[in-house]
Amino acid sequence: MIEFAFFWDWASFAVRWLHVITAIAWIGSSFYFIALDLGLRPSTDRRSGITGEEWQVHGGGFYFIQKYGVAPNRMPHDLTWFKWESYSTWLSGAALLALVYWGGAELYLIDASKVEFAPWQAIAISAGSLTIGWIVYNTLCKSGLAENPTLLMVLLFALLVAMGWGYNQIFTGRAVMLHLGAFTATIMTANVFFIIMPNQRIVVKDLQSGRTPDGKYGKIAKLRSTHNNYLTLPVVFLMLSNHAPQAFATQYNWLIAALVFLMGVTIRHFFNTHHARKGNLWWTWAVTAALFAAIVYLSSVGTPEYEDLEAAEARPFTPAEQVFAGLPEFEEVTYLVQGRCSMCHAREPGYDGIHTAPKGILLETPQEIAGAAHQIWMQSARTSAMPPANVSWMEPGERALIDAWYRAGKG
């Protein structure tokens, strides 16, 4: 069991690495093609169907790119499809969600001060909620709002804000941000899987059958691709937000997430306009800075989403916590952790320069220490990552005590 716990963390690391790599590939190709499409110049080629072209230089070579408004007259022999970057990103992200948030539901997903869920209940809500966004969004897109893309984006934004608020009623702050990112990423990948790729296959099949493709399929696919482009930056922030408790460990985390979505729109709008050679909208940077200032303000005035210390000390141990709290070493481990770690991992950290508990993990009460047994063991016994630079002088014997305590609990 002890080695299984160790390799579970390595599995999480490997999947996280895969997720980052595939996300870079997807984001890179998405940003490139949007910039390319916006930057195309009128074609000098008189062949039918060519709507734009551009010369580019990269890596010591020159490239000449032409775009057909609908499709070429014949099906090319070699056609590169861009889909697996998206699919791989979503699949690896779903695996990471399962490993970290479902596997560690009692620590990372469930906030007992909001709603007392059994792990299976929280996991069911987590998984089921990810489909809601796609169903609502796709319905809106097919309702005729595609002809009014601005209104459609406003309604999508409203949906995202509502989901952020809803997540905040039941999950931990860290899980709120992560699930809102996964919720949005599911919409983006579903756009590729259910709309963009099928539409492109229709066009290819028409070419292969000698029929003239209908331009509406390309128009629909481009709209969904543009939506994905504007959603990308907020998703990146939300996926990295677990490193920033000042963003997620606050009662206003759902509003902070909403402002992050607006920042993503302003930043992408600047670059999209720039790539389209329509000038540089410098005012978007002022708006972005104002939005960021509002985020900092909300973080400073929003009380952290921490259970009150007295209530935390008074609540009974959960079954998972009781496993480690019932061991003979627990009293000594509690004293050790409170002396070496709690100056940072506290509701009001006492260490200079630390303003919020790292990653929102509190280690002030016996219940919190027992609940974070795996993290304490991994960070201070299996490795020496904590305390950072060993600033509180944790001795080898103390690390050995934590190791023995955790092994006894897992044995």
Short mmCIF file of N, CA, C and O in Angstrom, two decimals, residues 172-266:
data_model
loop_
_atom_site.label_atom_id
_atom_site.label_comp_id
_atom_site.label_asym_id
_atom_site.label_seq_id
_atom_site.Cartn_x
_atom_site.Cartn_y
_atom_site.Cartn_z
N THR A 172 -14.57 22.52 -2.68
CA THR A 172 -13.49 23.35 -2.15
C THR A 172 -13.14 24.44 -3.16
O THR A 172 -13.42 24.30 -4.36
N GLY A 173 -12.52 25.52 -2.69
CA GLY A 173 -12.15 26.60 -3.60
C GLY A 173 -11.23 26.12 -4.71
O GLY A 173 -11.36 26.53 -5.86
N ARG A 174 -10.30 25.26 -4.35
CA ARG A 174 -9.38 24.72 -5.36
C ARG A 174 -10.13 23.94 -6.43
O ARG A 174 -9.86 24.07 -7.63
N ALA A 175 -11.12 23.14 -6.00
CA ALA A 175 -11.91 22.36 -6.95
C ALA A 175 -12.82 23.23 -7.79
O ALA A 175 -13.13 22.89 -8.93
N VAL A 176 -13.26 24.37 -7.23
CA VAL A 176 -14.11 25.29 -7.99
C VAL A 176 -13.38 25.74 -9.26
O VAL A 176 -13.92 25.66 -10.37
N MET A 177 -12.16 26.23 -9.09
CA MET A 177 -11.39 26.73 -10.23
C MET A 177 -11.10 25.62 -11.23
O MET A 177 -11.28 25.79 -12.45
N LEU A 178 -10.66 24.49 -10.72
CA LEU A 178 -10.30 23.38 -11.61
C LEU A 178 -11.51 22.90 -12.40
O LEU A 178 -11.43 22.66 -13.61
N HIS A 179 -12.66 22.76 -11.73
CA HIS A 179 -13.84 22.26 -12.43
C HIS A 179 -14.38 23.27 -13.43
O HIS A 179 -14.90 22.88 -14.48
N LEU A 180 -14.27 24.54 -13.13
CA LEU A 180 -14.70 25.53 -14.10
C LEU A 180 -13.82 25.48 -15.34
O LEU A 180 -14.29 25.63 -16.47
N GLY A 181 -12.52 25.23 -15.15
CA GLY A 181 -11.62 25.05 -16.28
C GLY A 181 -11.96 23.80 -17.07
O GLY A 181 -12.00 23.81 -18.31
N ALA A 182 -12.24 22.70 -16.36
CA ALA A 182 -12.61 21.45 -17.04
C ALA A 182 -13.95 21.59 -17.75
O ALA A 182 -14.14 21.04 -18.85
N PHE A 183 -14.86 22.30 -17.14
CA PHE A 183 -16.17 22.57 -17.73
C PHE A 183 -16.01 23.29 -19.07
O PHE A 183 -16.63 22.93 -20.08
N THR A 184 -15.15 24.32 -19.09
CA THR A 184 -14.91 25.09 -20.31
C THR A 184 -14.15 24.27 -21.34
O THR A 184 -14.47 24.30 -22.54
N ALA A 185 -13.15 23.54 -20.88
CA ALA A 185 -12.37 22.70 -21.81
C ALA A 185 -13.22 21.63 -22.45
O ALA A 185 -12.99 21.24 -23.60
N THR A 186 -14.23 21.14 -21.72
CA THR A 186 -15.14 20.14 -22.30
C THR A 186 -15.93 20.75 -23.44
O THR A 186 -16.14 20.11 -24.48
N ILE A 187 -16.38 21.99 -23.28
CA ILE A 187 -17.07 22.69 -24.37
C ILE A 187 -16.15 22.80 -25.58
O ILE A 187 -16.56 22.54 -26.72
N MET A 188 -14.90 23.16 -25.33
CA MET A 188 -13.95 23.38 -26.42
C MET A 188 -13.67 22.09 -27.19
O MET A 188 -13.68 22.07 -28.42
N THR A 189 -13.42 21.01 -26.47
CA THR A 189 -13.14 19.74 -27.15
C THR A 189 -14.39 19.19 -27.82
O THR A 189 -14.31 18.61 -28.91
N ALA A 190 -15.55 19.37 -27.19
CA ALA A 190 -16.80 18.94 -27.83
C ALA A 190 -17.03 19.71 -29.12
O ALA A 190 -17.57 19.15 -30.10
N ASN A 191 -16.65 20.98 -29.16
CA ASN A 191 -16.72 21.74 -30.42
C ASN A 191 -15.94 21.05 -31.52
O ASN A 191 -16.40 20.95 -32.66
N VAL A 192 -14.74 20.59 -31.17
CA VAL A 192 -13.90 19.92 -32.16
C VAL A 192 -14.52 18.58 -32.57
O VAL A 192 -14.63 18.26 -33.75
N PHE A 193 -14.92 17.80 -31.56
CA PHE A 193 -15.37 16.43 -31.83
C PHE A 193 -16.74 16.36 -32.50
O PHE A 193 -16.96 15.57 -33.43
N PHE A 194 -17.68 17.20 -32.04
CA PHE A 194 -19.06 17.10 -32.51
C PHE A 194 -19.41 18.06 -33.65
O PHE A 194 -20.40 17.84 -34.34
N ILE A 195 -18.63 19.12 -33.82
CA ILE A 195 -19.00 20.13 -34.83
C ILE A 195 -17.90 20.31 -35.88
O ILE A 195 -18.14 20.09 -37.08
N ILE A 196 -16.72 20.69 -35.46
CA ILE A 196 -15.67 21.06 -36.42
C ILE A 196 -15.27 19.86 -37.27
O ILE A 196 -15.26 19.94 -38.52
N MET A 197 -14.92 18.74 -36.64
CA MET A 197 -14.48 17.58 -37.41
C MET A 197 -15.60 17.00 -38.28
O MET A 197 -15.36 16.71 -39.46
N PRO A 198 -16.82 16.79 -37.78
CA PRO A 198 -17.88 16.28 -38.67
C PRO A 198 -18.15 17.18 -39.86
O PRO A 198 -18.38 16.69 -40.98
N ASN A 199 -18.12 18.50 -39.66
CA ASN A 199 -18.34 19.42 -40.77
C ASN A 199 -17.24 19.31 -41.81
O ASN A 199 -17.49 19.36 -43.03
N GLN A 200 -16.01 19.16 -41.34
CA GLN A 200 -14.90 19.00 -42.29
C GLN A 200 -15.01 17.68 -43.04
O GLN A 200 -14.67 17.60 -44.22
N ARG A 201 -15.50 16.64 -42.36
CA ARG A 201 -15.67 15.35 -43.04
C ARG A 201 -16.75 15.42 -44.11
O ARG A 201 -16.65 14.77 -45.16
N ILE A 202 -17.79 16.21 -43.86
CA ILE A 202 -18.84 16.40 -44.87
C ILE A 202 -18.25 17.03 -46.12
O ILE A 202 -18.54 16.60 -47.26
N VAL A 203 -17.42 18.05 -45.92
CA VAL A 203 -16.79 18.73 -47.06
C VAL A 203 -15.89 17.76 -47.83
O VAL A 203 -15.91 17.71 -49.07
N VAL A 204 -15.11 16.97 -47.10
CA VAL A 204 -14.21 16.01 -47.75
C VAL A 204 -15.02 14.96 -48.52
O VAL A 204 -14.68 14.60 -49.66
N LYS A 205 -16.10 14.48 -47.94
CA LYS A 205 -16.92 13.48 -48.63
C LYS A 205 -17.55 14.05 -49.88
O LYS A 205 -17.64 13.36 -50.92
N ASP A 206 -17.98 15.32 -49.83
CA ASP A 206 -18.53 15.95 -51.03
C ASP A 206 -17.48 16.01 -52.13
O ASP A 206 -17.78 15.75 -53.31
N LEU A 207 -16.26 16.37 -51.78
CA LEU A 207 -15.19 16.44 -52.77
C LEU A 207 -14.93 15.07 -53.38
O LEU A 207 -14.77 14.92 -54.60
N GLN A 208 -14.87 14.05 -52.53
CA GLN A 208 -14.60 12.70 -53.01
C GLN A 208 -15.72 12.18 -53.93
O GLN A 208 -15.48 11.37 -54.81
N SER A 209 -16.93 12.70 -53.69
CA SER A 209 -18.08 12.27 -54.50
C SER A 209 -18.32 13.16 -55.70
O SER A 209 -19.28 12.94 -56.45
N GLY A 210 -17.47 14.16 -55.89
CA GLY A 210 -17.61 15.05 -57.03
C GLY A 210 -18.66 16.12 -56.86
O GLY A 210 -19.06 16.75 -57.85
N ARG A 211 -19.15 16.34 -55.63
CA ARG A 211 -20.14 17.37 -55.38
C ARG A 211 -19.46 18.66 -54.91
O ARG A 211 -18.36 18.63 -54.37
N THR A 212 -20.14 19.78 -55.13
CA THR A 212 -19.63 21.07 -54.66
C THR A 212 -20.02 21.23 -53.19
O THR A 212 -21.20 21.24 -52.85
N PRO A 213 -19.02 21.37 -52.27
CA PRO A 213 -19.34 21.47 -50.84
C PRO A 213 -20.12 22.74 -50.53
O PRO A 213 -19.96 23.77 -51.18
N ASP A 214 -20.95 22.66 -49.52
CA ASP A 214 -21.72 23.80 -49.05
C ASP A 214 -20.86 24.61 -48.09
O ASP A 214 -20.31 24.08 -47.12
N GLY A 215 -20.77 25.90 -48.35
CA GLY A 215 -19.92 26.77 -47.53
C GLY A 215 -20.38 26.94 -46.10
O GLY A 215 -19.61 27.40 -45.25
N LYS A 216 -21.63 26.55 -45.79
CA LYS A 216 -22.14 26.77 -44.43
C LYS A 216 -21.39 25.94 -43.40
O LYS A 216 -21.25 26.34 -42.24
N TYR A 217 -20.86 24.78 -43.83
CA TYR A 217 -20.17 23.91 -42.88
C TYR A 217 -18.87 24.55 -42.40
O TYR A 217 -18.52 24.47 -41.22
N GLY A 218 -18.16 25.17 -43.32
CA GLY A 218 -16.95 25.88 -42.93
C GLY A 218 -17.24 27.07 -42.04
O GLY A 218 -16.51 27.37 -41.10
N LYS A 219 -18.34 27.76 -42.30
CA LYS A 219 -18.73 28.92 -41.50
C LYS A 219 -19.05 28.51 -40.06
O LYS A 219 -18.63 29.18 -39.10
N ILE A 220 -19.78 27.40 -39.93
CA ILE A 220 -20.12 26.91 -38.58
C ILE A 220 -18.87 26.50 -37.83
O ILE A 220 -18.68 26.84 -36.64
N ALA A 221 -17.98 25.78 -38.51
CA ALA A 221 -16.75 25.32 -37.86
C ALA A 221 -15.88 26.50 -37.44
O ALA A 221 -15.28 26.48 -36.37
N LYS A 222 -15.83 27.53 -38.27
CA LYS A 222 -15.00 28.69 -37.93
C LYS A 222 -15.54 29.42 -36.70
O LYS A 222 -14.78 29.90 -35.86
N LEU A 223 -16.86 29.51 -36.57
CA LEU A 223 -17.46 30.16 -35.40
C LEU A 223 -17.05 29.42 -34.12
O LEU A 223 -16.62 30.04 -33.14
N ARG A 224 -17.15 28.09 -34.14
CA ARG A 224 -16.79 27.31 -32.95
C ARG A 224 -15.30 27.43 -32.67
O ARG A 224 -14.88 27.50 -31.51
N SER A 225 -14.48 27.45 -33.71
CA SER A 225 -13.04 27.60 -33.53
C SER A 225 -12.70 28.96 -32.92
O SER A 225 -11.80 29.07 -32.07
N THR A 226 -13.43 29.99 -33.33
CA THR A 226 -13.20 31.33 -32.75
C THR A 226 -13.58 31.35 -31.28
O THR A 226 -12.88 31.96 -30.46
N HIS A 227 -14.68 30.72 -30.92
CA HIS A 227 -15.06 30.62 -29.51
C HIS A 227 -13.94 29.93 -28.71
O HIS A 227 -13.56 30.40 -27.62
N ASN A 228 -13.42 28.83 -29.24
CA ASN A 228 -12.32 28.13 -28.56
C ASN A 228 -11.13 29.06 -28.37
O ASN A 228 -10.46 29.03 -27.33
N ASN A 229 -10.85 29.87 -29.36
CA ASN A 229 -9.72 30.79 -29.30
C ASN A 229 -9.86 31.76 -28.13
O ASN A 229 -8.89 32.03 -27.39
N TYR A 230 -11.04 32.30 -27.91
CA TYR A 230 -11.25 33.26 -26.84
C TYR A 230 -11.32 32.60 -25.46
O TYR A 230 -11.10 33.26 -24.45
N LEU A 231 -11.62 31.32 -25.42
CA LEU A 231 -11.72 30.62 -24.14
C LEU A 231 -10.39 30.05 -23.66
O LEU A 231 -10.26 29.67 -22.48
N THR A 232 -9.40 30.00 -24.53
CA THR A 232 -8.16 29.30 -24.21
C THR A 232 -7.42 29.89 -23.01
O THR A 232 -7.03 29.16 -22.08
N LEU A 233 -7.19 31.19 -23.00
CA LEU A 233 -6.39 31.79 -21.93
C LEU A 233 -7.04 31.63 -20.56
O LEU A 233 -6.35 31.30 -19.58
N PRO A 234 -8.36 31.85 -20.42
CA PRO A 234 -8.97 31.60 -19.10
C PRO A 234 -8.80 30.15 -18.65
O PRO A 234 -8.57 29.90 -17.46
N VAL A 235 -8.91 29.19 -19.56
CA VAL A 235 -8.75 27.79 -19.18
C VAL A 235 -7.34 27.53 -18.66
O VAL A 235 -7.15 26.82 -17.67
N VAL A 236 -6.34 28.12 -19.32
CA VAL A 236 -4.96 27.95 -18.84
C VAL A 236 -4.81 28.47 -17.42
O VAL A 236 -4.21 27.83 -16.55
N PHE A 237 -5.38 29.66 -17.15
CA PHE A 237 -5.32 30.22 -15.79
C PHE A 237 -5.99 29.28 -14.80
O PHE A 237 -5.44 29.00 -13.72
N LEU A 238 -7.18 28.81 -15.12
CA LEU A 238 -7.94 27.98 -14.20
C LEU A 238 -7.22 26.66 -13.92
O LEU A 238 -7.26 26.15 -12.79
N MET A 239 -6.56 26.12 -14.92
CA MET A 239 -5.84 24.87 -14.73
C MET A 239 -4.60 25.04 -13.86
O MET A 239 -4.14 24.09 -13.21
N LEU A 240 -4.05 26.24 -13.83
CA LEU A 240 -2.87 26.51 -13.00
C LEU A 240 -3.22 27.13 -11.66
O LEU A 240 -2.33 27.37 -10.84
N SER A 241 -4.50 27.38 -11.42
CA SER A 241 -4.90 28.15 -10.24
C SER A 241 -4.66 27.42 -8.93
O SER A 241 -4.66 28.05 -7.87
N ASN A 242 -4.45 26.09 -8.96
CA ASN A 242 -4.21 25.39 -7.70
C ASN A 242 -2.91 25.84 -7.04
O ASN A 242 -2.67 25.55 -5.87
N HIS A 243 -2.07 26.56 -7.78
CA HIS A 243 -0.83 27.11 -7.21
C HIS A 243 -1.07 28.47 -6.57
O HIS A 243 -0.13 29.04 -6.00
N ALA A 244 -2.27 29.00 -6.67
CA ALA A 244 -2.54 30.36 -6.20
C ALA A 244 -3.73 30.38 -5.25
O ALA A 244 -4.85 30.67 -5.64
N PRO A 245 -3.49 30.07 -3.96
CA PRO A 245 -4.61 30.10 -3.00
C PRO A 245 -5.24 31.48 -2.87
O PRO A 245 -6.40 31.59 -2.49
N GLN A 246 -4.48 32.54 -3.20
CA GLN A 246 -5.07 33.88 -3.14
C GLN A 246 -6.18 34.04 -4.17
O GLN A 246 -7.00 34.96 -4.07
N ALA A 247 -6.23 33.14 -5.16
CA ALA A 247 -7.30 33.17 -6.16
C ALA A 247 -8.43 32.23 -5.80
O ALA A 247 -9.61 32.58 -5.96
N PHE A 248 -8.11 31.01 -5.31
CA PHE A 248 -9.18 30.04 -5.08
C PHE A 248 -9.68 30.00 -3.64
O PHE A 248 -10.82 29.63 -3.39
N ALA A 249 -8.84 30.35 -2.67
CA ALA A 249 -9.24 30.24 -1.26
C ALA A 249 -9.87 31.53 -0.76
O ALA A 249 -9.42 32.14 0.20
N THR A 250 -10.91 31.96 -1.45
CA THR A 250 -11.62 33.17 -1.09
C THR A 250 -13.08 32.99 -1.43
O THR A 250 -13.42 32.24 -2.36
N GLN A 251 -13.96 33.66 -0.71
CA GLN A 251 -15.38 33.54 -0.97
C GLN A 251 -15.77 34.10 -2.33
O GLN A 251 -16.85 33.82 -2.85
N TYR A 252 -14.88 34.89 -2.92
CA TYR A 252 -15.17 35.50 -4.22
C TYR A 252 -14.46 34.79 -5.38
O TYR A 252 -14.27 35.37 -6.45
N ASN A 253 -14.06 33.54 -5.16
CA ASN A 253 -13.30 32.85 -6.21
C ASN A 253 -14.09 32.75 -7.52
O ASN A 253 -13.52 32.81 -8.61
N TRP A 254 -15.40 32.60 -7.42
CA TRP A 254 -16.21 32.48 -8.65
C TRP A 254 -16.25 33.81 -9.40
O TRP A 254 -16.28 33.84 -10.64
N LEU A 255 -16.23 34.95 -8.67
CA LEU A 255 -16.15 36.25 -9.34
C LEU A 255 -14.77 36.48 -9.95
O LEU A 255 -14.64 37.05 -11.03
N ILE A 256 -13.74 36.03 -9.23
CA ILE A 256 -12.38 36.13 -9.77
C ILE A 256 -12.30 35.35 -11.08
O ILE A 256 -11.73 35.82 -12.07
N ALA A 257 -12.88 34.15 -11.10
CA ALA A 257 -12.89 33.35 -12.33
C ALA A 257 -13.63 34.07 -13.45
O ALA A 257 -13.19 34.05 -14.62
N ALA A 258 -14.74 34.73 -13.11
CA ALA A 258 -15.49 35.48 -14.13
C ALA A 258 -14.65 36.59 -14.73
O ALA A 258 -14.65 36.81 -15.95
N LEU A 259 -13.90 37.30 -13.89
CA LEU A 259 -13.04 38.37 -14.40
C LEU A 259 -11.88 37.82 -15.22
O LEU A 259 -11.43 38.47 -16.18
N VAL A 260 -11.42 36.64 -14.86
CA VAL A 260 -10.36 35.99 -15.66
C VAL A 260 -10.86 35.71 -17.07
O VAL A 260 -10.13 35.88 -18.06
N PHE A 261 -12.12 35.28 -17.20
CA PHE A 261 -12.68 35.06 -18.54
C PHE A 261 -12.69 36.37 -19.34
O PHE A 261 -12.36 36.38 -20.53
N LEU A 262 -13.05 37.47 -18.69
CA LEU A 262 -13.05 38.76 -19.39
C LEU A 262 -11.64 39.18 -19.79
O LEU A 262 -11.43 39.74 -20.86
N MET A 263 -10.66 38.90 -18.92
CA MET A 263 -9.27 39.20 -19.27
C MET A 263 -8.84 38.41 -20.49
O MET A 263 -8.12 38.92 -21.36
N GLY A 264 -9.26 37.15 -20.56
CA GLY A 264 -8.92 36.35 -21.73
C GLY A 264 -9.48 36.94 -23.00
O GLY A 264 -8.82 36.95 -24.05
N VAL A 265 -10.69 37.49 -22.92
CA VAL A 265 -11.32 38.11 -24.09
C VAL A 265 -10.56 39.36 -24.51
O VAL A 265 -10.28 39.56 -25.70
N THR A 266 -10.21 40.21 -23.55
CA THR A 266 -9.52 41.46 -23.92
C THR A 266 -8.14 41.19 -24.50
O THR A 266 -7.73 41.83 -25.48
#
